[in-house]
Coordinates of C-alpha atoms in Angstrom, one line a residue:
X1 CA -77.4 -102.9 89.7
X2 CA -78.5 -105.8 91.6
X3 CA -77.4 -109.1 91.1
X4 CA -81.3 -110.5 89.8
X5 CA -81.3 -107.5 87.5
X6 CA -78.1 -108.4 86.1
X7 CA -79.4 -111.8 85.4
X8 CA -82.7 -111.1 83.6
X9 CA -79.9 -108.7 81.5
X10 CA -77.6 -111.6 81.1
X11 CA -80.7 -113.8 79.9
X12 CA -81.5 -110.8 77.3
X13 CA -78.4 -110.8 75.6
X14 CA -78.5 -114.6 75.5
X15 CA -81.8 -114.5 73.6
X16 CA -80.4 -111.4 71.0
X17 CA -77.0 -113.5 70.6
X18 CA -79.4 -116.6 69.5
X19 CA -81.3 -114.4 67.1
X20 CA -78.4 -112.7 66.0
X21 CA -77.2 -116.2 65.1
X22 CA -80.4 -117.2 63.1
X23 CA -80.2 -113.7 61.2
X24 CA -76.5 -114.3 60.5
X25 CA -77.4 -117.7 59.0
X26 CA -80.5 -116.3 56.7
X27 CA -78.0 -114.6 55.5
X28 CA -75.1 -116.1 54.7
X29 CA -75.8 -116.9 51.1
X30 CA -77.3 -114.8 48.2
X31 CA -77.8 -115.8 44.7
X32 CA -75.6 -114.3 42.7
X33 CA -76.3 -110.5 42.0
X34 CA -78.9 -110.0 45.1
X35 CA -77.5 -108.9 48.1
X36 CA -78.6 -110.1 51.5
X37 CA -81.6 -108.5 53.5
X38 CA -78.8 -107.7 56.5
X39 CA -75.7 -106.6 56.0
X40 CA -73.6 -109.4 57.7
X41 CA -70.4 -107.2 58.4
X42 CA -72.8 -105.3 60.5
X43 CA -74.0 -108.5 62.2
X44 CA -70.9 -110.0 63.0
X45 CA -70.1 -106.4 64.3
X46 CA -73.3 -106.7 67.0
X47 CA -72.1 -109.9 67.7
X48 CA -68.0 -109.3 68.7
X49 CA -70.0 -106.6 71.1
X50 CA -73.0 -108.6 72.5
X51 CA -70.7 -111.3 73.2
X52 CA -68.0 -108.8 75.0
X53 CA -70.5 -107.3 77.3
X54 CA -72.0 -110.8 78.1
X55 CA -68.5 -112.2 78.8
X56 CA -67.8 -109.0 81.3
X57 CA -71.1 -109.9 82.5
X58 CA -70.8 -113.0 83.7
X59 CA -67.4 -112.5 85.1
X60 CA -69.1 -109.9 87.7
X61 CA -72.1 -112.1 88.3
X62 CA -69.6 -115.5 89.0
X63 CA -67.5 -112.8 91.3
X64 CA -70.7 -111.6 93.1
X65 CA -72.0 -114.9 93.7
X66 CA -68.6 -116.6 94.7
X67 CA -68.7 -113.9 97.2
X68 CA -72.2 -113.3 98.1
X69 CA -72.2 -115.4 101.7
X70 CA -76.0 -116.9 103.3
X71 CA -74.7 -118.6 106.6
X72 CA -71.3 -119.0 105.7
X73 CA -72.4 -121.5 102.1
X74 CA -71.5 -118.9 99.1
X75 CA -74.1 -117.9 96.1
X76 CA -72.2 -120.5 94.0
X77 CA -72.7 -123.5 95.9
X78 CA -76.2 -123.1 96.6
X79 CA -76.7 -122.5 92.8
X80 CA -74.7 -126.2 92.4
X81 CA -76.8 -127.7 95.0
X82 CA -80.1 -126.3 93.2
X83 CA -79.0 -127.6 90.1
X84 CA -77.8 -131.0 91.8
X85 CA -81.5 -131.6 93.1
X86 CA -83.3 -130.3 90.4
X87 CA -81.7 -133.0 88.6
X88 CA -82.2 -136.0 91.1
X89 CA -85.9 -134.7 91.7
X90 CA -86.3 -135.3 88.2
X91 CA -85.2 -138.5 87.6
X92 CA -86.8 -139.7 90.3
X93 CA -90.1 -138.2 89.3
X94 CA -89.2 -140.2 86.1
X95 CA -88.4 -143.5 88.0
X96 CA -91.6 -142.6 90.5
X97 CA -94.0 -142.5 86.8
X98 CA -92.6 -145.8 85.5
X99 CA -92.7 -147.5 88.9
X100 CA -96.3 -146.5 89.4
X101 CA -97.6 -147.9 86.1
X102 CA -100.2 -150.5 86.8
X103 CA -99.8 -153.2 84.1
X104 CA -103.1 -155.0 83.7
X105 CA -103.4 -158.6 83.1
X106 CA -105.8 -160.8 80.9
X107 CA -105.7 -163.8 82.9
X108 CA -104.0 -165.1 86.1
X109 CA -101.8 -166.8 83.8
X110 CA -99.8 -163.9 82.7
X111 CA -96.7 -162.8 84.2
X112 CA -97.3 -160.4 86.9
X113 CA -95.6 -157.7 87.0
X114 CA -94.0 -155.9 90.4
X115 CA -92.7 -152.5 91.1
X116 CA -89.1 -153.0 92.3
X117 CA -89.5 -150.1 94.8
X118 CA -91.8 -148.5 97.4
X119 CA -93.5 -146.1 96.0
X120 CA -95.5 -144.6 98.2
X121 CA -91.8 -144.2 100.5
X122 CA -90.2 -142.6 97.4
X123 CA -92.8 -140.5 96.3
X124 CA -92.3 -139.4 100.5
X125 CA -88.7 -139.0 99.8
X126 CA -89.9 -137.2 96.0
X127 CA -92.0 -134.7 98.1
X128 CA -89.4 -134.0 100.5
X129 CA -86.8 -133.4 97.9
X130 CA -89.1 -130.9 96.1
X131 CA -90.1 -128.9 99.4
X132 CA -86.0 -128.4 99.9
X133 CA -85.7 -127.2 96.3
X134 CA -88.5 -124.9 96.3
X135 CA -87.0 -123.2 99.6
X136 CA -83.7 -123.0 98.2
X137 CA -85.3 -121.4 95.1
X138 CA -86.8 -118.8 97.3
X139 CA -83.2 -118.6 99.5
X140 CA -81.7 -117.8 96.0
X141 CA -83.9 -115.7 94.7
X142 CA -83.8 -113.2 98.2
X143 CA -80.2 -112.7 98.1
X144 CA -80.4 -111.9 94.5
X145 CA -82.9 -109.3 94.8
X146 CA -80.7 -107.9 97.6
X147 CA -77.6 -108.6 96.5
X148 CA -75.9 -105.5 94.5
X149 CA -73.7 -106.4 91.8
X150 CA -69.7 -107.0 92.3

C-alpha cells in the first residue's frame, strides 16, 4: 500500500469513528420500554476495532514518514514545516485584509486613519510564502504517491 493510499484510508476511518460517535449518542437513551434503533453493544464493539486499526495505522504512517528521506529533510519535518506556513500564510492574509481596508472619511477633520505596514511589500512577502507552500504541497504529495507503506 502506498503511503497516500494509507492516508485517504486513515481519513475514512476518521469520518466512520465521527459517525459512529453521533449514532452512539442517538442512542444512548430510550424511553422506558422502547429499545434503541442500534444496538449500542454492537456500536461500541465497531468502535474498540475502528479505533485499533486506526491506532496501528498511524503508527506505520508516523514510521513511514519519519523515515521517508527527500534530500536528506525526513517526511515529518516537511509535514511540520507545511503546517508551520500554512499557519503564518494565514494570519498574514488576515493582517494583509485588515491592513488594506480603506477607511473613508466625511471631512478633513476626521482622524485619518494609516496602515501600520506596507502592504504592497507584505502582500510581496504573502505571495512568496504561498508559492513555497504550494511547492511543498506538491513535494509532499510525490513522495506519498511513491512512497510504499512501512
Amino acid at each position: 500500500m502506498r503511503l497516500a493510499e494509507a492516508l485517504n484510508l486513515r481519513a475514512d476511518i476518521n469520518k466512520r469513528i465521527s459517525q459512529l460517535g453521533e449514532r452512539l449518542r442517538a442512542n444512548a437513551k430510550v424511553q422506558e420500554g422502547d429499545t434503541p434503533a442500534e444496538n449500542p453493544e454492537e456500536l461500541l464493539a465497531e468502535l474498540d476495532r475502528l479505533t485499533a486499526e486506526l491506532e496501528e495505522l498511524m503508527g506505520r504512517i508516523n514510521l513511514t514518514n519519519s523515515r521517508t528521506l527527500s534530500d536528506g529533510v525526513s517526511l515529518t519535518e516537511m509535514i511540520a514545516k507545511k503546517d508551520a506556513l500554512t499557519l503564518k500564510s494565514g494570519i498574514i492574509r488576515k493582517f494583509l485584509a485588515e491592513a488594506s481596508l480603506k477607511i473613508e472619511r466625511y471631512s478633513n477633520k476626521e482622524i485619518k486613519i494609516l496602515s501600520t505596514v506596507n502592504v504592497a511589500e507584505l502582500r510581496t512577502h504573502s505571495d512568496k510564502l504561498s508559492e513555497e507552500l504550494r511547492l511543498l504541497n506538491v513535494k509532499i504529495q510525490k513522495i506519498n504517491w511513491t512512497t510504499d507503506l512501512l
